[in-house]
Backbone as JSON, one array per atom type, in Angstrom:
{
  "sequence": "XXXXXXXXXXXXXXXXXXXXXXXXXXXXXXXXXXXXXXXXXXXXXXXXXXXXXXXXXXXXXXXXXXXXXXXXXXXXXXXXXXXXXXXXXXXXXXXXXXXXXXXXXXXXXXXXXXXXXXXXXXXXXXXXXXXXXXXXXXXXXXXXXXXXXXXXXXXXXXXXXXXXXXXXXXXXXXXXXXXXXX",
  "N": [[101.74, 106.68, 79.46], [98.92, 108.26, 79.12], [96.43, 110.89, 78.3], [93.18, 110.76, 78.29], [90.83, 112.49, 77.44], [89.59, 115.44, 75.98], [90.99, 119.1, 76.94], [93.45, 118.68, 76.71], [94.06, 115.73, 75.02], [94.67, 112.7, 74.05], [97.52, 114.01, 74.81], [100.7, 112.28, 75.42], [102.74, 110.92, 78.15], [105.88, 109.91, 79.14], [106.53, 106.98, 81.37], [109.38, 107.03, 83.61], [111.03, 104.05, 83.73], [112.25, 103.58, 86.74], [110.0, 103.9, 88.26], [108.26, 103.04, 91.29], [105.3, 103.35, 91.07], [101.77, 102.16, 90.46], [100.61, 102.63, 87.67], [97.25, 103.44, 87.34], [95.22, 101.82, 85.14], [94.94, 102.87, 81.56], [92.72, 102.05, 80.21], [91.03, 101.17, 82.36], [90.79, 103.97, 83.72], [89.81, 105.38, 81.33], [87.24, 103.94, 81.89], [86.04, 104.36, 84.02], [86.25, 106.75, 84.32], [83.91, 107.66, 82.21], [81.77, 106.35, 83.61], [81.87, 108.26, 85.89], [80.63, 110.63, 84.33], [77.65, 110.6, 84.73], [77.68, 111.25, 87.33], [79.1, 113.69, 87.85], [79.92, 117.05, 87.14], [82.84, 117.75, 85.37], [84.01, 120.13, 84.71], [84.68, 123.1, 85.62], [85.12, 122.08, 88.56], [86.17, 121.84, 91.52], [89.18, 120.06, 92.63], [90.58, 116.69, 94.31], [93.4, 114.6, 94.21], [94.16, 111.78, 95.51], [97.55, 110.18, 96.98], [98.8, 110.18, 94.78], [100.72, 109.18, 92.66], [101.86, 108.82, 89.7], [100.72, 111.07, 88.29], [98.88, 110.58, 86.52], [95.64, 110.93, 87.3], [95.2, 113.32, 88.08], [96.0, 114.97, 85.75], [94.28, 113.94, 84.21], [92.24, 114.97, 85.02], [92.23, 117.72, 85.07], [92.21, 118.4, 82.16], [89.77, 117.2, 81.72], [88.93, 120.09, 82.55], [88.81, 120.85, 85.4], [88.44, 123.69, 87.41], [90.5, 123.98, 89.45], [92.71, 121.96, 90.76], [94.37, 119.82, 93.05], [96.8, 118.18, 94.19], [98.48, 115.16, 95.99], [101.38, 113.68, 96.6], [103.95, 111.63, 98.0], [106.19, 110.14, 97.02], [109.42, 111.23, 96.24], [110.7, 112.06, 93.71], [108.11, 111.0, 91.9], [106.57, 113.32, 92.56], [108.19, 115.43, 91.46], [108.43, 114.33, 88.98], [105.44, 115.11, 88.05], [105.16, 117.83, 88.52], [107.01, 118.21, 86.75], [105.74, 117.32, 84.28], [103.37, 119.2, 84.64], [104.44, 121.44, 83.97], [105.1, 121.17, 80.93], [102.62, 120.79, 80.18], [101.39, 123.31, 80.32], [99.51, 124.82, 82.51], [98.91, 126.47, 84.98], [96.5, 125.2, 87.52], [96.94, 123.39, 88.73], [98.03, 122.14, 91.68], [100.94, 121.23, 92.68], [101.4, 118.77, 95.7], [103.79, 117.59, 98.04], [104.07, 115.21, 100.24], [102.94, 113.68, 102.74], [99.93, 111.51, 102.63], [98.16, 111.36, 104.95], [98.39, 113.23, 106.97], [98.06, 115.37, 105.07], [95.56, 114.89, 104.79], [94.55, 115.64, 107.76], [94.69, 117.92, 108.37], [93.74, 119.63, 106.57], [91.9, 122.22, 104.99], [90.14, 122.93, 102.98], [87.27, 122.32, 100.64], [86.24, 119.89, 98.86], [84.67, 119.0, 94.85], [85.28, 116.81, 94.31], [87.17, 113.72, 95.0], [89.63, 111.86, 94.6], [91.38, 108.45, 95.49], [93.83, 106.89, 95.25], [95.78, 104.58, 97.41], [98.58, 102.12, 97.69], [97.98, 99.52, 97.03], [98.88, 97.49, 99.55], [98.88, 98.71, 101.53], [98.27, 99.34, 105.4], [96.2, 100.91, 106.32], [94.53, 101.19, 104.41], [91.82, 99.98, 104.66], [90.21, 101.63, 106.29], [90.34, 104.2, 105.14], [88.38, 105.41, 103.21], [86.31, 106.37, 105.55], [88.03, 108.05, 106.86], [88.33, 109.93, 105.14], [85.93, 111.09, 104.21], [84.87, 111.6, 106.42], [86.06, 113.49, 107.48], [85.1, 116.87, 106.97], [86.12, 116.29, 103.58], [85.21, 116.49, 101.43], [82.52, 118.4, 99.67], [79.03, 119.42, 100.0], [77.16, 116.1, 99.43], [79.31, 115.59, 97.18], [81.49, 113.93, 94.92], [83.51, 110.83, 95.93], [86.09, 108.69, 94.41], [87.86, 105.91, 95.4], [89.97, 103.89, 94.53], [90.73, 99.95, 95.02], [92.17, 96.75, 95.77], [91.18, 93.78, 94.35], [90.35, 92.5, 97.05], [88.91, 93.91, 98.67], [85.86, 95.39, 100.29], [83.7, 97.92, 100.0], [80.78, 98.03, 99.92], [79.03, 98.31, 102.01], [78.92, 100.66, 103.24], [77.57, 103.5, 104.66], [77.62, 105.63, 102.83], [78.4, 104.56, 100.22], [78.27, 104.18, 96.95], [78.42, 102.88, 94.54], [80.04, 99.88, 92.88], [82.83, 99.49, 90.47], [84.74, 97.34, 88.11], [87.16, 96.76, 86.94], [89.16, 94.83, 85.23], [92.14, 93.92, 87.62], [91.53, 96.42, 88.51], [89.98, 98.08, 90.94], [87.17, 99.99, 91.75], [85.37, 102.0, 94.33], [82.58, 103.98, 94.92], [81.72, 106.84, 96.26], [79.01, 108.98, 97.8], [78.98, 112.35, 98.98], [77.91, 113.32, 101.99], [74.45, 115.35, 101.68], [73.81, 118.31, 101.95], [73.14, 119.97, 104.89], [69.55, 120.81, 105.67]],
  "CA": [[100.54, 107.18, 80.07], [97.83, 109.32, 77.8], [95.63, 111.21, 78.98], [91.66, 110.55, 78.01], [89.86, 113.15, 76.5], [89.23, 116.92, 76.75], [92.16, 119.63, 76.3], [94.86, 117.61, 76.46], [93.19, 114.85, 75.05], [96.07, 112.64, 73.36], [99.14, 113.62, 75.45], [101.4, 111.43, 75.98], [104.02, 110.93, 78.92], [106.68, 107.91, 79.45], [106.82, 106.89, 83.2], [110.4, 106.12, 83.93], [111.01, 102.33, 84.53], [112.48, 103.59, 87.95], [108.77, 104.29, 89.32], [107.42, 102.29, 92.09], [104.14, 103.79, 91.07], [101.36, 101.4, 89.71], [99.42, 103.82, 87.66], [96.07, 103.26, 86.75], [95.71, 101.79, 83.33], [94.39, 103.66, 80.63], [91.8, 101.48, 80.17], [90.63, 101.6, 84.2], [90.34, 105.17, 83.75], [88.97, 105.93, 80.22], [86.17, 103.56, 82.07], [85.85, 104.87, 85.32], [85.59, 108.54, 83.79], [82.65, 107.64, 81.66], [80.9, 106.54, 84.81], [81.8, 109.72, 86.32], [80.39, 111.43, 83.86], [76.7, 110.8, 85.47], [77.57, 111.91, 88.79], [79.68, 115.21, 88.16], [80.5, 117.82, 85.99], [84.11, 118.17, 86.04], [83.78, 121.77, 84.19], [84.75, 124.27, 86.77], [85.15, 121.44, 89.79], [87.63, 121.9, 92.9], [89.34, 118.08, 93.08], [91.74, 116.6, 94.97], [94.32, 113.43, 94.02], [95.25, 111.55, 96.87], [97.91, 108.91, 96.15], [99.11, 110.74, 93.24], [101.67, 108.83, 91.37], [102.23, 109.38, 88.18], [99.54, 112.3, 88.2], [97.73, 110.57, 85.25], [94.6, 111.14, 87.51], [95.47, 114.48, 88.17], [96.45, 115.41, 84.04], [92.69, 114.05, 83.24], [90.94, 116.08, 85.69], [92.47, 119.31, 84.67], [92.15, 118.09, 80.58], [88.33, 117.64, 81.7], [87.67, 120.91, 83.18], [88.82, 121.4, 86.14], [89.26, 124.75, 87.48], [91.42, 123.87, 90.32], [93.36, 120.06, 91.12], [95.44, 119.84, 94.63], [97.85, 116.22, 93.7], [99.47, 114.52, 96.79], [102.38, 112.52, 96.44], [104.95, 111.61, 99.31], [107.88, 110.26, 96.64], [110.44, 112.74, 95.73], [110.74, 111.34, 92.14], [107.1, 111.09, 90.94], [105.81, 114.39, 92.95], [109.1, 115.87, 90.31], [107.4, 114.1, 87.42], [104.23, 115.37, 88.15], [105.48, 118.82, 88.23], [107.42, 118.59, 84.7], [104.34, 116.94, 83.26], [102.48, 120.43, 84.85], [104.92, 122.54, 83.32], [104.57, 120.65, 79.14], [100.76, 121.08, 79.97], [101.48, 124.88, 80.53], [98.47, 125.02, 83.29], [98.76, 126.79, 86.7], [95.2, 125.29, 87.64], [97.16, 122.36, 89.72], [99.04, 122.46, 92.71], [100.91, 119.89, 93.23], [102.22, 119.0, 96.9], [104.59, 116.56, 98.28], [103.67, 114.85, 101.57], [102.1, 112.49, 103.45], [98.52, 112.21, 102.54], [97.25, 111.13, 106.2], [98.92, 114.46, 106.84], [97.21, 116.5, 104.41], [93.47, 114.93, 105.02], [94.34, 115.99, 108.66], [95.08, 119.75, 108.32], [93.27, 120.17, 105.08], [91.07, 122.7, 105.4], [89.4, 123.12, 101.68], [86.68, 120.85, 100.63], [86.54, 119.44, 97.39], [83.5, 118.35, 94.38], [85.59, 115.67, 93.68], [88.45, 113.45, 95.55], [90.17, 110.74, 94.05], [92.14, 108.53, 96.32], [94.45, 105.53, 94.85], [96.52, 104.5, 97.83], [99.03, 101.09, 97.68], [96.52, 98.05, 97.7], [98.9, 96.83, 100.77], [98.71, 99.3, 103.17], [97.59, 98.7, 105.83], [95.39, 101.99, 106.73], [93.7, 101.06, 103.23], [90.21, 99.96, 104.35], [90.2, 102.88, 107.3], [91.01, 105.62, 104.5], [87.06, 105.67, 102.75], [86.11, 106.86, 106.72], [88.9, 109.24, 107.18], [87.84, 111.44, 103.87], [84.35, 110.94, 104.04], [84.53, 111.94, 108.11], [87.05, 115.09, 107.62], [85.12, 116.23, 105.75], [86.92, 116.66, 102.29], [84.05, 116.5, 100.55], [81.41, 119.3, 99.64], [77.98, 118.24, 100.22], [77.0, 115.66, 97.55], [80.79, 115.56, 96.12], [81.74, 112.4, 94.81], [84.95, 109.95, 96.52], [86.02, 107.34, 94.13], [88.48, 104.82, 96.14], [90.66, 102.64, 94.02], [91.65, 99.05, 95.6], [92.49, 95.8, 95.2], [89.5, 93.08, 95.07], [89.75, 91.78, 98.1], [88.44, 95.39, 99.9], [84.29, 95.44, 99.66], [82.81, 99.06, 100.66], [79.52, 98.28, 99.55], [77.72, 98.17, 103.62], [79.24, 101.82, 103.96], [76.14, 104.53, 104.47], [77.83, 106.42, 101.46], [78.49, 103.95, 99.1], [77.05, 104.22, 95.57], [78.49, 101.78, 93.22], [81.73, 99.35, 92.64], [82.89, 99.03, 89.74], [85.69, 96.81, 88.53], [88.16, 96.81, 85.01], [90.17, 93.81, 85.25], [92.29, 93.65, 88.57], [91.61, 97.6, 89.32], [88.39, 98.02, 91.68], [86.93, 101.22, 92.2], [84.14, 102.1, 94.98], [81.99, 105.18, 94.54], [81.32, 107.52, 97.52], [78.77, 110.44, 97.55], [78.94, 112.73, 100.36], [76.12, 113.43, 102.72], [73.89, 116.23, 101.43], [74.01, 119.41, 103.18], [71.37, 119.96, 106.04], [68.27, 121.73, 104.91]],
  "C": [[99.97, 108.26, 79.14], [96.86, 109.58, 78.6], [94.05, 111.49, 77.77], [90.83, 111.13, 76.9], [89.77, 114.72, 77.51], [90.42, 117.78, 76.66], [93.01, 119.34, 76.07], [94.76, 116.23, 75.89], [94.66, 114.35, 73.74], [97.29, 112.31, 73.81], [99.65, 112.26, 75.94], [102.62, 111.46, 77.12], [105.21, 110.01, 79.16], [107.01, 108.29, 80.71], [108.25, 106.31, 82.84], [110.05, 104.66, 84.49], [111.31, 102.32, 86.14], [111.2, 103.5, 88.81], [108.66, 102.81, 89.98], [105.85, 102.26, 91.66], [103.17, 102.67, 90.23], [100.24, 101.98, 89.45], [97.63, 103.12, 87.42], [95.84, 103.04, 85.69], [94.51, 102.32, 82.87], [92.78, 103.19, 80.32], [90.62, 101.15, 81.63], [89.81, 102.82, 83.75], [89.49, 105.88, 82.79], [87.15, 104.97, 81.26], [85.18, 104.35, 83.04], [85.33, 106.52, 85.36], [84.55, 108.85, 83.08], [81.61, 107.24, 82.25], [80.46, 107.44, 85.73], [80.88, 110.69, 85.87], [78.58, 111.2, 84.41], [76.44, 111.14, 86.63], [78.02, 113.31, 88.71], [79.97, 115.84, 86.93], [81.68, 118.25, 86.33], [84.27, 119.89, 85.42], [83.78, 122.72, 85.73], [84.76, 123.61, 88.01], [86.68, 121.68, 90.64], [87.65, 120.39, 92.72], [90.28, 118.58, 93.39], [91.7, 115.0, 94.7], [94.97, 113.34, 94.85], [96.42, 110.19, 96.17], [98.32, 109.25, 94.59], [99.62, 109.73, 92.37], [102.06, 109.49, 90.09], [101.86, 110.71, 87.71], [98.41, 112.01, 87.51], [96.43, 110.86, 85.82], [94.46, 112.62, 87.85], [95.17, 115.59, 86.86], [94.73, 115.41, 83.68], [91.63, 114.77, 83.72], [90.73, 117.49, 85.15], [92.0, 119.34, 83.18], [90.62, 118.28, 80.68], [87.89, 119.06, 82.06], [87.82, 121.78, 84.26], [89.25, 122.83, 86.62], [90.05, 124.57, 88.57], [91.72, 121.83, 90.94], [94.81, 119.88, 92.5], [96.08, 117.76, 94.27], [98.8, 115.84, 94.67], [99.97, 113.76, 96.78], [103.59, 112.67, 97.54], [105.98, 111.57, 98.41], [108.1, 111.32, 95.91], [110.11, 112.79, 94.6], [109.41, 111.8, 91.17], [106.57, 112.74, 91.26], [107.09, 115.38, 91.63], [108.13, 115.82, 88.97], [106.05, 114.59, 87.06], [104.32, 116.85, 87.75], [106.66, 119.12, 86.9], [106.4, 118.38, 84.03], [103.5, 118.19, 83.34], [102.73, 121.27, 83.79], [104.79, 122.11, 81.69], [103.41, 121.38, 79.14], [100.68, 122.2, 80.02], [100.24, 125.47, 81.39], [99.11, 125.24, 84.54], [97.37, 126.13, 87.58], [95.49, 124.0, 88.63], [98.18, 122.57, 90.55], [99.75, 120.88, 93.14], [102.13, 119.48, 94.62], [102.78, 117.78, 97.24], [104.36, 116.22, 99.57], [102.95, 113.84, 102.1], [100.48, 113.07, 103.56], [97.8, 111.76, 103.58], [97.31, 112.29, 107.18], [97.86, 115.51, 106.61], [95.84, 116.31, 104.98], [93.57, 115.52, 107.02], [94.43, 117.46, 109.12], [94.29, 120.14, 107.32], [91.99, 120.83, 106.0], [90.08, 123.21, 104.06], [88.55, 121.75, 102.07], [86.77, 121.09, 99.05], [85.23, 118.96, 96.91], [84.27, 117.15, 94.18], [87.15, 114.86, 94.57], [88.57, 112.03, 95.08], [91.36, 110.01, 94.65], [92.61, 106.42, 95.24], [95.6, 105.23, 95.57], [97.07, 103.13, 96.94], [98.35, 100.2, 97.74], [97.01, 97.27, 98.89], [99.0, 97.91, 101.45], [97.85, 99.22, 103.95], [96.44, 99.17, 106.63], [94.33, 101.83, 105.7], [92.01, 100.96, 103.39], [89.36, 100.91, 105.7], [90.08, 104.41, 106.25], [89.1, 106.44, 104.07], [86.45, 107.09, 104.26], [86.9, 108.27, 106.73], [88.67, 110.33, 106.16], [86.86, 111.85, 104.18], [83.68, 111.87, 105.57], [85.2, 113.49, 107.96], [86.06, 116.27, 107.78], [85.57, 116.96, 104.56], [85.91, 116.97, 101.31], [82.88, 117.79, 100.55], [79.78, 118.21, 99.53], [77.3, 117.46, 98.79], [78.41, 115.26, 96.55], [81.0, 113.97, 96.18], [83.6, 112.15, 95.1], [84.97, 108.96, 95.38], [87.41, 106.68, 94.63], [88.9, 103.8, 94.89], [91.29, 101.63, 94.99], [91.6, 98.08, 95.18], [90.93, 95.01, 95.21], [89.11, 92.39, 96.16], [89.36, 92.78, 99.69], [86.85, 95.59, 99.04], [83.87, 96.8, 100.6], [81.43, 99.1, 100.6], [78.51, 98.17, 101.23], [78.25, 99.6, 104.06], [78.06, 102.9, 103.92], [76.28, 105.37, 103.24], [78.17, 106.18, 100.56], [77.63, 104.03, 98.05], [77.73, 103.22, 95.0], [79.53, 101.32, 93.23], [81.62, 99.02, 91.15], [84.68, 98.24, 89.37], [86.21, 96.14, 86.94], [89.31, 95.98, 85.52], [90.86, 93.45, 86.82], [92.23, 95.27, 89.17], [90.14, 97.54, 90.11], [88.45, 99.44, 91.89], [85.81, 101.12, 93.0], [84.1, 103.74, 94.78], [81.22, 105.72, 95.92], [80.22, 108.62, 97.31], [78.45, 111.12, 98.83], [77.75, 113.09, 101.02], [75.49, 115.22, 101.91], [74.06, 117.46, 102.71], [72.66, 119.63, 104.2], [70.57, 120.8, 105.37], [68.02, 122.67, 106.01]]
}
């Protein structure tokens, strides 16, 4: 796993073979982040990584910019790996917590410019989850959701859908949150 571009731009990590985790490939994300780059400025953005794994979405947020990255992961193992990979990167600027993220979006009381959610493509809360962020809400007004799933999950009839895009068998949908009242 390598992370993109931007301070850390380069690093490398090796996922143990033990992971369950099915990260996001490099090629997904170098894409998906150059789409980003017309909706947000990650420079000085609050995010939040749901569905952590590995962290690699975590590593490239902070590498872009971020001044603060909240990373939820339930297994023991990777939420570990996530936090050695913190400590190499020598950045306090991520927190990273261990737990159930139906959990967190239900107590969370921050909002975020940016939330990045890559559950399991079988679970079975998967095409409920878009709702449950979007409704909390996690989001600052205007903050962009992007939703990784498999291709056979279509968000495009949701009122806050902006765009799908889709790098081989990864799919991403693009959320932007409601504007703030005037």
């Amino acid at each position: 796993m390598r992370i993109i571009t931007g301070q850390y731009k380069g690093r490398h990590f090796e996922i143990p073979r033990s992971f369950k985790a099915r990260p996001t490939t490099d090629f997904a994300k170098e894409n998906i982040f150059n789409v980003l780059g017309g909706y947000i400025d990650f420079e000085g953005a609050q995010a939040l990584d749901l569905f952590s794994g590995t962290g690699s979405i975590s590593f490239e947020l902070l590498s872009r910019g971020c001044s603060e990255v909240y990373s939820v992961e339930m297994d023991r193992d990777h939420h570990r790996f996530i936090t050695e990979c913190l400590k190499k990167l020598g950045t306090d600027r991520c927190t990273p917590l261990r737990g159930d993220v139906f959990r967190f979006i239900k107590s969370c009381r921050m909002r975020f410019d940016f939330v990045f959610a890559d559950p399991p493509y079988a679970l079975k809360e998967l095409p409920t989850l878009p709702d449950l962020i979007l409704n909390k809400p996690l989001l600052k007004p205007e903050g962009i959701l992007v939703f990784e799933h498999g291709k056979t999950n279509d968000f495009s009839k949701h009122p806050l859908f902006v765009e799908h895009r889709s790098y081989g068998s990864v799919n991403f949908s693009i959320f932007k949150g409601a504007p703030s009242p005037q």
